[in-house]
Short mmCIF file of C-alpha atoms in Angstrom, two decimals:
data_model
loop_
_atom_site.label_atom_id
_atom_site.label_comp_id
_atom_site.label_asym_id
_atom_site.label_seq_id
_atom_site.Cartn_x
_atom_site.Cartn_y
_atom_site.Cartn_z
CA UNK J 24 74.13 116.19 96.52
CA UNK J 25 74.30 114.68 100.08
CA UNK J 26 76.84 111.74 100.41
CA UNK J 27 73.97 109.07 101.07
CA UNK J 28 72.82 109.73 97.32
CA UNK J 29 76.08 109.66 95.07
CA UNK J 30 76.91 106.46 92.93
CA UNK J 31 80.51 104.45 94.38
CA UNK J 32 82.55 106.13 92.56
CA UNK J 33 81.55 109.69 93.50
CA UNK J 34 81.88 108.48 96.93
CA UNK J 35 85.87 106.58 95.91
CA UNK J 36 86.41 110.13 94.28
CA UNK J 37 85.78 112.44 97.28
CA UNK J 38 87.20 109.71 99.83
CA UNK J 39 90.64 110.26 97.74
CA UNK J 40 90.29 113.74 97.66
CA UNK J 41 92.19 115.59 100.20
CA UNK J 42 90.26 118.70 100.16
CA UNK J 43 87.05 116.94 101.71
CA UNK J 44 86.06 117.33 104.92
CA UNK J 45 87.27 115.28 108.03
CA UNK J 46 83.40 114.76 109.37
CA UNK J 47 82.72 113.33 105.24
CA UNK J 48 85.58 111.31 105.17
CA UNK J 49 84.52 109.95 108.72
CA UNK J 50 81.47 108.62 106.89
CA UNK J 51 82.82 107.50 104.29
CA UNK J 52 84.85 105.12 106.39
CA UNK J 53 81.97 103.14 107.55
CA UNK J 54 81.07 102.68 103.67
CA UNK J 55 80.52 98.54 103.44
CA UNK J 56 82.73 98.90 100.16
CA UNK J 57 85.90 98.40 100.92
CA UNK J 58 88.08 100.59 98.23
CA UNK J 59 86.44 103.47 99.75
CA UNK J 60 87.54 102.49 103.30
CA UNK J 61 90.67 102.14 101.73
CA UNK J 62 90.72 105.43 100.21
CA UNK J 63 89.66 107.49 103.46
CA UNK J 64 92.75 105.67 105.23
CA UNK J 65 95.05 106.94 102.87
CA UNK J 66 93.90 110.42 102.87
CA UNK J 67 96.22 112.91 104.31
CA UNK J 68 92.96 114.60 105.51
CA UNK J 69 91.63 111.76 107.21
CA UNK J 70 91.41 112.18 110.79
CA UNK J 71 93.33 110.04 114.12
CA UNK J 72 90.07 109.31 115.51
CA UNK J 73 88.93 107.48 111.90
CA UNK J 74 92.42 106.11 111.60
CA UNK J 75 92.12 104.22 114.94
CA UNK J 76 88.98 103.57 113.78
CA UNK J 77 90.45 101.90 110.44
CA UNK J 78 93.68 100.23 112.00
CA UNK J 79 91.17 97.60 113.37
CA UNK J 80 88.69 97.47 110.42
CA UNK J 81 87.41 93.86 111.07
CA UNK J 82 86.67 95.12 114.50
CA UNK J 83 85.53 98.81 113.77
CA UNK J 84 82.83 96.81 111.08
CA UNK J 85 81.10 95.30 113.63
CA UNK J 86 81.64 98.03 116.14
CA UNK J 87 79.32 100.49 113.89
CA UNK J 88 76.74 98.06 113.02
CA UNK J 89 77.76 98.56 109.28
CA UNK J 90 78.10 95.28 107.27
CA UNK J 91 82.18 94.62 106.49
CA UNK J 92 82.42 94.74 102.74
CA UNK J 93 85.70 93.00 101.59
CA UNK J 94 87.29 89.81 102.10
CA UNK J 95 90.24 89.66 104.09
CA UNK J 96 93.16 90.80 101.82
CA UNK J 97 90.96 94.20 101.25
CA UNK J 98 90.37 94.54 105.07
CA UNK J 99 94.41 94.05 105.37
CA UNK J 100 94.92 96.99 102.55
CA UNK J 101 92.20 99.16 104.74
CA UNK J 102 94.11 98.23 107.84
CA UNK J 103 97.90 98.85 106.40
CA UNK J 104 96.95 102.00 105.08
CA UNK J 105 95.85 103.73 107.80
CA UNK J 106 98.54 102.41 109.89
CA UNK J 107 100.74 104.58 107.38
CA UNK J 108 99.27 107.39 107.60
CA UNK J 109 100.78 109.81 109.05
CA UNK J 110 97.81 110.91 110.95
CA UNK J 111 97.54 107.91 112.68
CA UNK J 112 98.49 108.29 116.98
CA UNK J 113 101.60 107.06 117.90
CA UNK J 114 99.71 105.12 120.98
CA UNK J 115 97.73 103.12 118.22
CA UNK J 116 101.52 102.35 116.71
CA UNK J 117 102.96 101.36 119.95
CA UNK J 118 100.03 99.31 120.63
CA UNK J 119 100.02 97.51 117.13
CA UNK J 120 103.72 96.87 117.37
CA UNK J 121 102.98 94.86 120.96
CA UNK J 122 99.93 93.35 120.15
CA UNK J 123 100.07 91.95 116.78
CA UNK J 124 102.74 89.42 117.37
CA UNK J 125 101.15 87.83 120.07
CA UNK J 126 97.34 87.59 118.09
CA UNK J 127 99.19 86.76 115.11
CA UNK J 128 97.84 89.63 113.20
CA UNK J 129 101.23 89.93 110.97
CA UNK J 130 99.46 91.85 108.10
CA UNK J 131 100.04 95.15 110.23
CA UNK J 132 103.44 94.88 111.24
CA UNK J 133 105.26 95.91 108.22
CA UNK J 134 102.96 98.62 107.94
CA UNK J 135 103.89 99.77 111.02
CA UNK J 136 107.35 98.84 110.99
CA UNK J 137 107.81 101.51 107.64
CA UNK J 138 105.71 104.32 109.63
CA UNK J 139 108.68 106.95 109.82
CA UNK J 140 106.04 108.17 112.99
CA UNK J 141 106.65 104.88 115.26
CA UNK J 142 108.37 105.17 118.38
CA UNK J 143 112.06 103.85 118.88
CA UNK J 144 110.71 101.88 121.41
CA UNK J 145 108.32 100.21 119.51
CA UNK J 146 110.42 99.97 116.73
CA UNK J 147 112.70 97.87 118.98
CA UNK J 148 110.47 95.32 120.53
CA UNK J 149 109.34 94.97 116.67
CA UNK J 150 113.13 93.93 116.01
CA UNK J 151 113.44 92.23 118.93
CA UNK J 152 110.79 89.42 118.01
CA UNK J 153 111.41 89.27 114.93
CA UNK J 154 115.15 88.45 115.29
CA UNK J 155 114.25 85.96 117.82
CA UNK J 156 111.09 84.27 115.39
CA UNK J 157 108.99 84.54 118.26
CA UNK J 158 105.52 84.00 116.53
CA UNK J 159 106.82 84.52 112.78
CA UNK J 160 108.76 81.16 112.10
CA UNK J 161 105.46 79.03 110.51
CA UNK J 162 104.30 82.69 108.72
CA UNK J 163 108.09 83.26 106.62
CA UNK J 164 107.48 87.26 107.33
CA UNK J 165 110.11 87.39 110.36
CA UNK J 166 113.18 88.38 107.52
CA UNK J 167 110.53 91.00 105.47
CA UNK J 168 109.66 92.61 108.88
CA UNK J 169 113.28 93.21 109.81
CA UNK J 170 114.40 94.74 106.36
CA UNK J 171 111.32 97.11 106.88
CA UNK J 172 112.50 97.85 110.05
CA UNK J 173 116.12 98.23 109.15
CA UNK J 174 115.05 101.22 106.97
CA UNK J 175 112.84 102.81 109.61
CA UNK J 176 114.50 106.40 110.32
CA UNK J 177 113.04 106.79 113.42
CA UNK J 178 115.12 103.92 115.11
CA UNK J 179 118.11 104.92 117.28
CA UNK J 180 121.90 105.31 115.85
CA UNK J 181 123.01 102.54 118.50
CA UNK J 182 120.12 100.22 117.43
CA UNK J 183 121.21 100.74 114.07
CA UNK J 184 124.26 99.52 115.11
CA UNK J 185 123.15 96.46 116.87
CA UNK J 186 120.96 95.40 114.14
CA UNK J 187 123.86 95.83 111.48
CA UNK J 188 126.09 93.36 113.71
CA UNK J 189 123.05 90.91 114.32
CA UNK J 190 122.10 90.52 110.59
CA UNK J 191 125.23 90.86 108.58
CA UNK J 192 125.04 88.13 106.88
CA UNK J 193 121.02 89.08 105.32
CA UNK J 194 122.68 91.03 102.52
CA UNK J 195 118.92 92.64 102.01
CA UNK J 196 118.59 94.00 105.92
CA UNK J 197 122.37 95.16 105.28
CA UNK J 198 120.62 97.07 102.22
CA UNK J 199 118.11 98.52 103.80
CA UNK J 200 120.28 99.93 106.60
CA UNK J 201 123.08 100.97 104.15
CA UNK J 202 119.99 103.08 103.18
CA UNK J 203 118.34 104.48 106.14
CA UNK J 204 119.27 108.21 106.68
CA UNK J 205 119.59 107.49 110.45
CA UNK J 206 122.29 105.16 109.84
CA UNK J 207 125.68 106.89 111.75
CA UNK J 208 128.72 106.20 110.13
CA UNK J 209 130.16 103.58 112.32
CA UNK J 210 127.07 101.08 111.02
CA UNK J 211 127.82 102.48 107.48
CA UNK J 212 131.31 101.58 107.87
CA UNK J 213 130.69 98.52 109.17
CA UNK J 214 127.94 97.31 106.18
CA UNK J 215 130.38 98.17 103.74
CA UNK J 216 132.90 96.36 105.25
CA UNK J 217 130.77 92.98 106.21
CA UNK J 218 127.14 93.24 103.68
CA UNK J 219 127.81 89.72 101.96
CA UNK J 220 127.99 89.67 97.96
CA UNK J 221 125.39 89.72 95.58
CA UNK J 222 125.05 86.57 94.09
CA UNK J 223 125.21 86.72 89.96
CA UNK J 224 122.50 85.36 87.79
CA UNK J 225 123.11 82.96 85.58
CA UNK J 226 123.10 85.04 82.64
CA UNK J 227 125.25 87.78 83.55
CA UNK J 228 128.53 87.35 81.70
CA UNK J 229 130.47 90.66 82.77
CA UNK J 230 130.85 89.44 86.74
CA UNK J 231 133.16 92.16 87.76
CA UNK J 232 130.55 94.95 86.47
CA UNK J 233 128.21 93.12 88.27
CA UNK J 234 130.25 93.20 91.61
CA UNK J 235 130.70 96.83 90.98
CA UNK J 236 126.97 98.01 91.13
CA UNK J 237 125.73 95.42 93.75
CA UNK J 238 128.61 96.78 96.35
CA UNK J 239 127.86 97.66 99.89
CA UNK J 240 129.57 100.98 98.79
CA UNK J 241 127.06 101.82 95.96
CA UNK J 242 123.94 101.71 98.81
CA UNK J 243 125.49 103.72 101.06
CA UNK J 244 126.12 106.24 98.47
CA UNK J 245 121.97 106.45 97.33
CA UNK J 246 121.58 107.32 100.83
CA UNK J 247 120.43 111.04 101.39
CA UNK J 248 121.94 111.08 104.90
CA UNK J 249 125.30 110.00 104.75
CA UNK J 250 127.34 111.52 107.35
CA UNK J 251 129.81 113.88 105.70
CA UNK J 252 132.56 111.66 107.14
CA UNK J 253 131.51 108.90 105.19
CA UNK J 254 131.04 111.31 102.24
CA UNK J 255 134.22 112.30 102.23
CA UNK J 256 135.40 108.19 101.93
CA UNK J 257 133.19 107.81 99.17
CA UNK J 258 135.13 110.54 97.21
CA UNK J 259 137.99 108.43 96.27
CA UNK J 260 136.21 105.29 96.89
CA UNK J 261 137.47 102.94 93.85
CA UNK J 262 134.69 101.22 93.23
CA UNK J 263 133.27 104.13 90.32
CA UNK J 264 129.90 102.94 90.55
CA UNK J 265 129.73 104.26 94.21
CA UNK J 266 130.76 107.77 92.73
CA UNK J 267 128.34 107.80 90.16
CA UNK J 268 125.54 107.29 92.74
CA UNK J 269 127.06 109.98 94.85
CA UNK J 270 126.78 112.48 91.58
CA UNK J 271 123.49 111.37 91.39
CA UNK J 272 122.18 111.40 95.20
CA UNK J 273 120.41 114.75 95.81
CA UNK J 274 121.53 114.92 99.37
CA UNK J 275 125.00 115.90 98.56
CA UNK J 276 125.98 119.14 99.21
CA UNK J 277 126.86 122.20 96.67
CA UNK J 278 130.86 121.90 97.76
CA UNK J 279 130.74 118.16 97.79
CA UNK J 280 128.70 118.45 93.92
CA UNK J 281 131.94 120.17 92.58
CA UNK J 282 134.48 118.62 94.13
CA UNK J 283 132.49 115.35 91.90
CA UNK J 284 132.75 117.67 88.95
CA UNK J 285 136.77 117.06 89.03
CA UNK J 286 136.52 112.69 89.14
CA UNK J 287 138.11 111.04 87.09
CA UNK J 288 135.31 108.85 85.86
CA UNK J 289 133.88 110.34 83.19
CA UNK J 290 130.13 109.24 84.41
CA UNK J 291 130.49 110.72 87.07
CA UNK J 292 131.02 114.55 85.99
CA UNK J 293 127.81 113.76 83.57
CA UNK J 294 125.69 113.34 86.48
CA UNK J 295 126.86 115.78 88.86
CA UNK J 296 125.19 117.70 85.96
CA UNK J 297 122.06 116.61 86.58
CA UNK J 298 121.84 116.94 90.17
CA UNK J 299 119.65 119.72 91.23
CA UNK J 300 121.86 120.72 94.13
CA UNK J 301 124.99 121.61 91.72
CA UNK J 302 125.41 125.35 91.14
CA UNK J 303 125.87 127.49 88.61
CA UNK J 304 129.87 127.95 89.28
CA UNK J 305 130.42 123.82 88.84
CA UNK J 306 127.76 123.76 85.87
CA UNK J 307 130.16 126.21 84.27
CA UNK J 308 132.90 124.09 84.79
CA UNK J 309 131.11 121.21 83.32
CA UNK J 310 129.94 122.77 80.27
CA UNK J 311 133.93 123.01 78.78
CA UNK J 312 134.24 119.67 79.89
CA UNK J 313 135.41 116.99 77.38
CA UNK J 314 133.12 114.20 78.22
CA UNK J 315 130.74 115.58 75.87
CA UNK J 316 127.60 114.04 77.78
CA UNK J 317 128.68 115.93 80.74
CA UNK J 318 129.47 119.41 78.80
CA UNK J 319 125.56 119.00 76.56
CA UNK J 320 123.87 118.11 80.11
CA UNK J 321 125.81 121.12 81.75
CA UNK J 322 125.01 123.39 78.78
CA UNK J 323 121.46 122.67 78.88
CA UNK J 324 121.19 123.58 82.62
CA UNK J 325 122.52 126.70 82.60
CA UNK J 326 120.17 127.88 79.27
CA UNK J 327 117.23 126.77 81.19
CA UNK J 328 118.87 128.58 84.16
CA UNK J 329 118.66 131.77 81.99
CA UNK J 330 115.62 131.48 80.16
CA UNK J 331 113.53 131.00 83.81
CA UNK J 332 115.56 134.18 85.15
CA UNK J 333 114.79 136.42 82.04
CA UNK J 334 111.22 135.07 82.08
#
């Protein structure tokens, strides 16, 4: 059946589909419904050329001669997802990232300010007007842009830096770069010693608990990159909850798993026994162990272990 002659949803189902073809899903995209623009932008299969094409929907509509189906909000969708695809040129990125401010078209920016593919240097002017409000004060998106930003990986170490000492006091930008695996340890040092405090809800009555796993320390230690330097801090951090979510973080090492497997914290031995990095010598260690979640959870990884070698 030729593409012209299936129903909508035949046509949603093959523009999700990542096995069809780059010329289909090229026709597809200048389908007047929008969820099936939407689809083809978010296929991995999907094409620069159609991307480019789909970054600039409104325009691309009229462009073709095809009728734009969808109000705005589904033309924004169309438009954010392709400008997260990874497919998507670089150029088109840069150009988005320099561009959009000045039209005011704001619904792309966060889309492109998440694209692990963008430039540095885009990445920076991005941060650059935001900070400043150039063009974002009346829209309230300037402080959402820059915690996107902030968790960009493809921004510099030293802008890292500069953006951690610019926004200290925006506990959710500190979060974001307490999180970004491009963080180097002198900005991770420097959020955990400056990312202000969480700020309790009203009906939280154990406040020190609460302190505990809202601390700078505990987002630093979800984050897959850490530097081992900073690793190695963490180990006998005293907050607890920041050595739970070390145990837990499936960036950490095989050495740094059972050197976890000896803390103190109970908690913490339980879920080094569920990270998939932690081998069979420290799973051994854990199943004798007399938290007896951490000996069951240790116990049940190594018979699974043996069952999938003897199989």
């Amino acid at each position: 059946m030729s593409t012209s002659k299936k129903t909508p949803v035949d046509k949603h189902a093959l523009a999700e589909n990542p096995e069809t073809s780059r010329a289909r899903l090229a026709t597809l995209s200048r389908n007047a419904y929008a969820p099936i623009r939407q689809a083809v932008a978010q296929n991995p299969n999907t094409s620069s050329k159609t991307l480019t094409e789909l970054a600039d929907d409104r325009d691309t509509r009229v462009f073709v001669g095809v009728s734009a189906g969808g109000n705005d909000t589904e033309r924004d969708k169309i438009e954010n997802a392709a400008l997260m695809n990874p497919n998507i040129p670089v150029e088109v990125l840069s150009r988005v990232a320099r561009e959009a401010p000045v039209l005011g078209v704001f619904h792309r920016l966060d889309a492109v300010a998440q694209n692990p593919n963008t430039p540095a240097d885009a990445l920076a002017h991005l941060w650059s007007a935001a900070s400043s409000g150039y063009a974002f004060e009346s829209s309230g998106l300037h402080i959402h842009l820059l915690e996107s930003l902030a968790g960009n990986p493809s921004n510099t170490p030293e802008q890292l830096m500069l953006m951690a000492e610019e926004h200290k006091d925006h506990r959710n930008i500190m979060g974001s770069l307490a999180q970004n695996p491009a963080s180097p340890a002198d900005a991770l040092r420097f959020i955990m010693a400056n990312m202000p405090p969480a700020e309790a809800p009203k009906h939280e009555h154990d406040i020190a608990s609460f302190r505990q796993r809202t601390d700078a320390a505990v987002y630093v230690a979800r984050n897959e990159g850490i530097p081992q330097e900073i690793v190695e801090e963490l180990l006998s951090h005293p907050n607890e909850q920041a050595r739970v979510w070390l145990a837990r973080n499936e960036g950490m090492s095989a050495e740094t798993l059972d050197m976890l497997a000896d803390d103190a914290y109970p908690p913490v031995r339980a879920d080094v026994a569920l990270n998939p990095n932690t081998e069979i010598r420290t799973l051994t260690k854990l199943a004798v162990d007399t938290f007896r979640p951490a000996s069951r959870r240790a116990t049940r990884r190594l018979e699974a272990m043996s069952t999938a070698e003897a199989a």
